[in-house]
Amino acid sequence: MLGDIIDIGFRPYAPADRAWVRRVNLRQYREVEGFDAGFDAALDASLARIEAQRTGGRVAFLIAEAAGQPVGTLFLCRESDESARIRLFYLDEAWRGRGVGRRMLDQAIKAARGHGYAQICVSTFTRHGAACRLYHARGFQGVVHPPAEVFGQCLVQVDYHLSLTPEDRAADQAARLP
């Protein structure tokens, strides 16, 4: 297992990656999770936002690679002057549960701090249990929304945020002490 983790490398996103990012997200959410065609438009809009920020600074667009092939993505995008948003955090099934997602998220958190953001936001659904556990383990706080029809399914969205200000980090750590 350790060899598997070492074999993963990270590199910046390049425009040539867009087709792969779109293909794997469509496969995951349309074929595996059963989202309806409305997901296609949402994915294309998200990719357009990502591309628009690619050269603007204060972003971190990661591609995880194994043996020279992309296996994961995480896009840390500018949401506002104070806030960054994680978009299209994806990891191929074969690489899940090996610490790769944690490493990607840790790099995004480090980048957000380096860019001077006060917080990071990310949204997911409760049925993505591994993602929810990962965000919680890294100190993100979640707000659970009522069930709603999303992409042809009844889903429960969770909006997570992680405060990066020293005061909030100290308060969060104190609250977790026994």
PDB file of C-alpha atoms in Angstrom:
ATOM      1  CA  MET A   1       0.000   0.000   0.000  1.00  0.00           C
ATOM      2  CA  LEU A   2       2.805   2.459   0.790  1.00  0.00           C
ATOM      3  CA  GLY A   3       4.213   1.889  -2.695  1.00  0.00           C
ATOM      4  CA  ASP A   4       0.826   2.861  -4.129  1.00  0.00           C
ATOM      5  CA  ILE A   5       0.902   6.198  -2.319  1.00  0.00           C
ATOM      6  CA  ILE A   6       4.468   6.929  -3.387  1.00  0.00           C
ATOM      7  CA  ASP A   7       3.561   6.171  -7.021  1.00  0.00           C
ATOM      8  CA  ILE A   8       1.104   9.072  -7.065  1.00  0.00           C
ATOM      9  CA  GLY A   9       2.375  12.455  -8.170  1.00  0.00           C
ATOM     10  CA  PHE A  10       0.683  15.824  -8.484  1.00  0.00           C
ATOM     11  CA  ARG A  11       0.998  18.341 -11.255  1.00  0.00           C
ATOM     12  CA  PRO A  12      -0.847  21.494 -12.301  1.00  0.00           C
ATOM     13  CA  TYR A  13      -3.920  21.236 -14.486  1.00  0.00           C
ATOM     14  CA  ALA A  14      -3.408  22.002 -18.175  1.00  0.00           C
ATOM     15  CA  PRO A  15      -6.111  22.832 -20.759  1.00  0.00           C
ATOM     16  CA  ALA A  16      -5.421  19.467 -22.414  1.00  0.00           C
ATOM     17  CA  ASP A  17      -6.797  17.804 -19.235  1.00  0.00           C
ATOM     18  CA  ARG A  18     -10.284  19.254 -19.747  1.00  0.00           C
ATOM     19  CA  ALA A  19     -11.568  16.404 -21.932  1.00  0.00           C
ATOM     20  CA  TRP A  20     -10.424  13.798 -19.385  1.00  0.00           C
ATOM     21  CA  VAL A  21     -11.910  15.770 -16.462  1.00  0.00           C
ATOM     22  CA  ARG A  22     -15.237  16.036 -18.282  1.00  0.00           C
ATOM     23  CA  ARG A  23     -15.260  12.373 -19.315  1.00  0.00           C
ATOM     24  CA  VAL A  24     -14.530  10.953 -15.847  1.00  0.00           C
ATOM     25  CA  ASN A  25     -17.033  13.242 -14.142  1.00  0.00           C
ATOM     26  CA  LEU A  26     -19.747  12.333 -16.637  1.00  0.00           C
ATOM     27  CA  ARG A  27     -18.988   8.647 -16.170  1.00  0.00           C
ATOM     28  CA  GLN A  28     -19.043   8.927 -12.375  1.00  0.00           C
ATOM     29  CA  TYR A  29     -22.144  11.044 -12.008  1.00  0.00           C
ATOM     30  CA  ARG A  30     -24.225  10.008 -15.008  1.00  0.00           C
ATOM     31  CA  GLU A  31     -23.382   6.293 -15.290  1.00  0.00           C
ATOM     32  CA  VAL A  32     -22.380   5.311 -11.748  1.00  0.00           C
ATOM     33  CA  GLU A  33     -24.573   7.645  -9.683  1.00  0.00           C
ATOM     34  CA  GLY A  34     -27.478   8.005 -12.112  1.00  0.00           C
ATOM     35  CA  PHE A  35     -27.626  11.801 -12.376  1.00  0.00           C
ATOM     36  CA  ASP A  36     -29.824  13.110 -15.182  1.00  0.00           C
ATOM     37  CA  ALA A  37     -28.751  15.184 -18.196  1.00  0.00           C
ATOM     38  CA  GLY A  38     -28.937  18.383 -16.130  1.00  0.00           C
ATOM     39  CA  PHE A  39     -25.579  17.367 -14.683  1.00  0.00           C
ATOM     40  CA  ASP A  40     -23.928  17.871 -18.088  1.00  0.00           C
ATOM     41  CA  ALA A  41     -24.757  21.587 -18.103  1.00  0.00           C
ATOM     42  CA  ALA A  42     -23.657  22.017 -14.480  1.00  0.00           C
ATOM     43  CA  LEU A  43     -20.366  20.269 -15.235  1.00  0.00           C
ATOM     44  CA  ASP A  44     -19.743  22.411 -18.309  1.00  0.00           C
ATOM     45  CA  ALA A  45     -20.490  25.581 -16.308  1.00  0.00           C
ATOM     46  CA  SER A  46     -18.079  24.483 -13.590  1.00  0.00           C
ATOM     47  CA  LEU A  47     -15.368  23.730 -16.145  1.00  0.00           C
ATOM     48  CA  ALA A  48     -15.912  27.161 -17.728  1.00  0.00           C
ATOM     49  CA  ARG A  49     -15.476  28.833 -14.289  1.00  0.00           C
ATOM     50  CA  ILE A  50     -12.313  26.810 -13.722  1.00  0.00           C
ATOM     51  CA  GLU A  51     -10.871  27.693 -17.128  1.00  0.00           C
ATOM     52  CA  ALA A  52     -11.664  31.386 -16.565  1.00  0.00           C
ATOM     53  CA  GLN A  53      -9.588  31.357 -13.356  1.00  0.00           C
ATOM     54  CA  ARG A  54      -6.741  29.206 -14.644  1.00  0.00           C
ATOM     55  CA  THR A  55      -4.351  32.094 -15.184  1.00  0.00           C
ATOM     56  CA  GLY A  56      -5.798  34.536 -12.647  1.00  0.00           C
ATOM     57  CA  GLY A  57      -3.741  33.575  -9.597  1.00  0.00           C
ATOM     58  CA  ARG A  58      -4.876  32.563  -6.096  1.00  0.00           C
ATOM     59  CA  VAL A  59      -5.913  29.119  -7.374  1.00  0.00           C
ATOM     60  CA  ALA A  60      -4.536  25.582  -7.092  1.00  0.00           C
ATOM     61  CA  PHE A  61      -5.575  23.172  -9.817  1.00  0.00           C
ATOM     62  CA  LEU A  62      -4.205  19.695  -9.082  1.00  0.00           C
ATOM     63  CA  ILE A  63      -4.075  16.625 -11.270  1.00  0.00           C
ATOM     64  CA  ALA A  64      -3.075  13.410  -9.496  1.00  0.00           C
ATOM     65  CA  GLU A  65      -1.149  11.016 -11.727  1.00  0.00           C
ATOM     66  CA  ALA A  66      -0.130   7.383 -11.524  1.00  0.00           C
ATOM     67  CA  ALA A  67       2.269   5.980 -14.124  1.00  0.00           C
ATOM     68  CA  GLY A  68       1.853   9.159 -16.177  1.00  0.00           C
ATOM     69  CA  GLN A  69      -1.954   8.850 -16.345  1.00  0.00           C
ATOM     70  CA  PRO A  70      -4.387  11.213 -14.603  1.00  0.00           C
ATOM     71  CA  VAL A  71      -6.326   9.571 -11.765  1.00  0.00           C
ATOM     72  CA  GLY A  72      -7.703  12.537  -9.822  1.00  0.00           C
ATOM     73  CA  THR A  73      -8.543  16.226  -9.777  1.00  0.00           C
ATOM     74  CA  LEU A  74      -9.033  18.958  -7.233  1.00  0.00           C
ATOM     75  CA  PHE A  75      -9.660  22.552  -8.231  1.00  0.00           C
ATOM     76  CA  LEU A  76      -9.239  25.232  -5.565  1.00  0.00           C
ATOM     77  CA  CYS A  77     -10.965  28.256  -7.112  1.00  0.00           C
ATOM     78  CA  ARG A  78     -11.387  31.829  -5.991  1.00  0.00           C
ATOM     79  CA  GLU A  79     -14.923  32.340  -4.667  1.00  0.00           C
ATOM     80  CA  SER A  80     -14.350  35.860  -3.323  1.00  0.00           C
ATOM     81  CA  ASP A  81     -11.454  37.893  -1.924  1.00  0.00           C
ATOM     82  CA  GLU A  82     -11.812  36.014   1.365  1.00  0.00           C
ATOM     83  CA  SER A  83     -13.053  32.603   0.260  1.00  0.00           C
ATOM     84  CA  ALA A  84     -11.874  29.741  -1.944  1.00  0.00           C
ATOM     85  CA  ARG A  85     -14.075  26.898  -3.212  1.00  0.00           C
ATOM     86  CA  ILE A  86     -13.120  23.319  -3.972  1.00  0.00           C
ATOM     87  CA  ARG A  87     -14.639  22.137  -7.248  1.00  0.00           C
ATOM     88  CA  LEU A  88     -14.622  18.812  -9.059  1.00  0.00           C
ATOM     89  CA  PHE A  89     -12.689  16.873  -6.416  1.00  0.00           C
ATOM     90  CA  TYR A  90     -12.498  13.455  -8.044  1.00  0.00           C
ATOM     91  CA  LEU A  91     -10.362  10.343  -7.578  1.00  0.00           C
ATOM     92  CA  ASP A  92     -10.543   7.133  -9.622  1.00  0.00           C
ATOM     93  CA  GLU A  93     -12.062   4.266  -7.637  1.00  0.00           C
ATOM     94  CA  ALA A  94      -8.825   2.246  -7.753  1.00  0.00           C
ATOM     95  CA  TRP A  95      -7.038   4.995  -5.814  1.00  0.00           C
ATOM     96  CA  ARG A  96      -9.681   5.707  -3.173  1.00  0.00           C
ATOM     97  CA  GLY A  97      -9.000   4.719   0.429  1.00  0.00           C
ATOM     98  CA  ARG A  98      -5.220   4.997   0.028  1.00  0.00           C
ATOM     99  CA  GLY A  99      -4.662   8.491   1.420  1.00  0.00           C
ATOM    100  CA  VAL A 100      -4.410  10.163  -1.991  1.00  0.00           C
ATOM    101  CA  GLY A 101      -7.557  12.258  -1.503  1.00  0.00           C
ATOM    102  CA  ARG A 102      -6.301  13.369   1.911  1.00  0.00           C
ATOM    103  CA  ARG A 103      -2.992  14.444   0.367  1.00  0.00           C
ATOM    104  CA  MET A 104      -4.817  16.366  -2.362  1.00  0.00           C
ATOM    105  CA  LEU A 105      -7.049  18.106   0.172  1.00  0.00           C
ATOM    106  CA  ASP A 106      -4.064  18.934   2.380  1.00  0.00           C
ATOM    107  CA  GLN A 107      -2.316  20.543  -0.602  1.00  0.00           C
ATOM    108  CA  ALA A 108      -5.430  22.604  -1.328  1.00  0.00           C
ATOM    109  CA  ILE A 109      -5.645  23.772   2.294  1.00  0.00           C
ATOM    110  CA  LYS A 110      -1.957  24.723   2.247  1.00  0.00           C
ATOM    111  CA  ALA A 111      -2.430  26.601  -1.034  1.00  0.00           C
ATOM    112  CA  ALA A 112      -5.489  28.448   0.299  1.00  0.00           C
ATOM    113  CA  ARG A 113      -3.530  29.573   3.353  1.00  0.00           C
ATOM    114  CA  GLY A 114      -0.645  30.629   1.131  1.00  0.00           C
ATOM    115  CA  HIS A 115      -3.015  32.670  -1.027  1.00  0.00           C
ATOM    116  CA  GLY A 116      -4.379  34.455   2.054  1.00  0.00           C
ATOM    117  CA  TYR A 117      -7.932  33.107   2.012  1.00  0.00           C
ATOM    118  CA  ALA A 118      -9.911  33.257   5.259  1.00  0.00           C
ATOM    119  CA  GLN A 119     -11.949  30.144   4.442  1.00  0.00           C
ATOM    120  CA  ILE A 120     -12.457  27.244   2.052  1.00  0.00           C
ATOM    121  CA  CYS A 121     -15.925  26.073   0.982  1.00  0.00           C
ATOM    122  CA  VAL A 122     -17.000  22.852  -0.691  1.00  0.00           C
ATOM    123  CA  SER A 123     -20.367  21.239  -1.328  1.00  0.00           C
ATOM    124  CA  THR A 124     -21.188  17.548  -1.574  1.00  0.00           C
ATOM    125  CA  PHE A 125     -24.042  15.186  -0.794  1.00  0.00           C
ATOM    126  CA  THR A 126     -24.515  13.062   2.320  1.00  0.00           C
ATOM    127  CA  ARG A 127     -24.389   9.894   0.222  1.00  0.00           C
ATOM    128  CA  HIS A 128     -20.725  10.673  -0.502  1.00  0.00           C
ATOM    129  CA  GLY A 129     -19.760   9.369   2.919  1.00  0.00           C
ATOM    130  CA  ALA A 130     -16.009   9.108   2.312  1.00  0.00           C
ATOM    131  CA  ALA A 131     -15.871  12.748   1.189  1.00  0.00           C
ATOM    132  CA  CYS A 132     -17.920  13.877   4.194  1.00  0.00           C
ATOM    133  CA  ARG A 133     -15.623  11.959   6.567  1.00  0.00           C
ATOM    134  CA  LEU A 134     -12.530  13.427   4.910  1.00  0.00           C
ATOM    135  CA  TYR A 135     -13.784  17.008   5.208  1.00  0.00           C
ATOM    136  CA  HIS A 136     -14.817  16.447   8.825  1.00  0.00           C
ATOM    137  CA  ALA A 137     -11.433  14.886   9.672  1.00  0.00           C
ATOM    138  CA  ARG A 138      -9.688  17.961   8.267  1.00  0.00           C
ATOM    139  CA  GLY A 139     -11.753  20.320  10.436  1.00  0.00           C
ATOM    140  CA  PHE A 140     -14.443  21.417   7.994  1.00  0.00           C
ATOM    141  CA  GLN A 141     -17.807  22.304   9.514  1.00  0.00           C
ATOM    142  CA  GLY A 142     -20.906  21.231   7.595  1.00  0.00           C
ATOM    143  CA  VAL A 143     -24.375  22.667   7.110  1.00  0.00           C
ATOM    144  CA  VAL A 144     -26.877  20.021   6.029  1.00  0.00           C
ATOM    145  CA  HIS A 145     -29.735  21.156   3.803  1.00  0.00           C
ATOM    146  CA  PRO A 146     -33.189  19.577   3.545  1.00  0.00           C
ATOM    147  CA  PRO A 147     -33.571  16.871   0.895  1.00  0.00           C
ATOM    148  CA  ALA A 148     -34.145  18.293  -2.578  1.00  0.00           C
ATOM    149  CA  GLU A 149     -34.492  17.097  -6.154  1.00  0.00           C
ATOM    150  CA  VAL A 150     -31.068  17.515  -7.745  1.00  0.00           C
ATOM    151  CA  PHE A 151     -30.084  16.046 -11.107  1.00  0.00           C
ATOM    152  CA  GLY A 152     -33.172  13.824 -11.089  1.00  0.00           C
ATOM    153  CA  GLN A 153     -32.608  12.419  -7.594  1.00  0.00           C
ATOM    154  CA  CYS A 154     -33.619  13.249  -4.055  1.00  0.00           C
ATOM    155  CA  LEU A 155     -30.325  14.284  -2.448  1.00  0.00           C
ATOM    156  CA  VAL A 156     -29.197  15.925   0.772  1.00  0.00           C
ATOM    157  CA  GLN A 157     -26.552  18.580   0.137  1.00  0.00           C
ATOM    158  CA  VAL A 158     -23.906  19.453   2.702  1.00  0.00           C
ATOM    159  CA  ASP A 159     -22.043  22.753   2.429  1.00  0.00           C
ATOM    160  CA  TYR A 160     -18.723  22.548   4.257  1.00  0.00           C
ATOM    161  CA  HIS A 161     -16.427  25.370   5.235  1.00  0.00           C
ATOM    162  CA  LEU A 162     -13.032  25.487   6.873  1.00  0.00           C
ATOM    163  CA  SER A 163     -11.928  28.675   8.576  1.00  0.00           C
ATOM    164  CA  LEU A 164      -8.292  29.502   7.934  1.00  0.00           C
ATOM    165  CA  THR A 165      -8.060  32.443  10.344  1.00  0.00           C
ATOM    166  CA  PRO A 166      -5.796  31.804  13.352  1.00  0.00           C
ATOM    167  CA  GLU A 167      -8.568  32.778  15.803  1.00  0.00           C
ATOM    168  CA  ASP A 168     -11.091  30.343  14.346  1.00  0.00           C
ATOM    169  CA  ARG A 169      -8.527  27.525  14.111  1.00  0.00           C
ATOM    170  CA  ALA A 170      -7.650  27.970  17.800  1.00  0.00           C
ATOM    171  CA  ALA A 171     -11.336  27.970  18.790  1.00  0.00           C
ATOM    172  CA  ASP A 172     -12.012  24.835  16.680  1.00  0.00           C
ATOM    173  CA  GLN A 173      -9.055  23.026  18.256  1.00  0.00           C
ATOM    174  CA  ALA A 174     -10.152  24.010  21.777  1.00  0.00           C
ATOM    175  CA  ALA A 175     -13.691  22.764  21.076  1.00  0.00           C
ATOM    176  CA  ARG A 176     -12.328  19.348  20.048  1.00  0.00           C
ATOM    177  CA  LEU A 177     -10.314  18.815  23.249  1.00  0.00           C
ATOM    178  CA  PRO A 178     -11.839  16.377  25.770  1.00  0.00           C
TER     179      PRO A 178
END
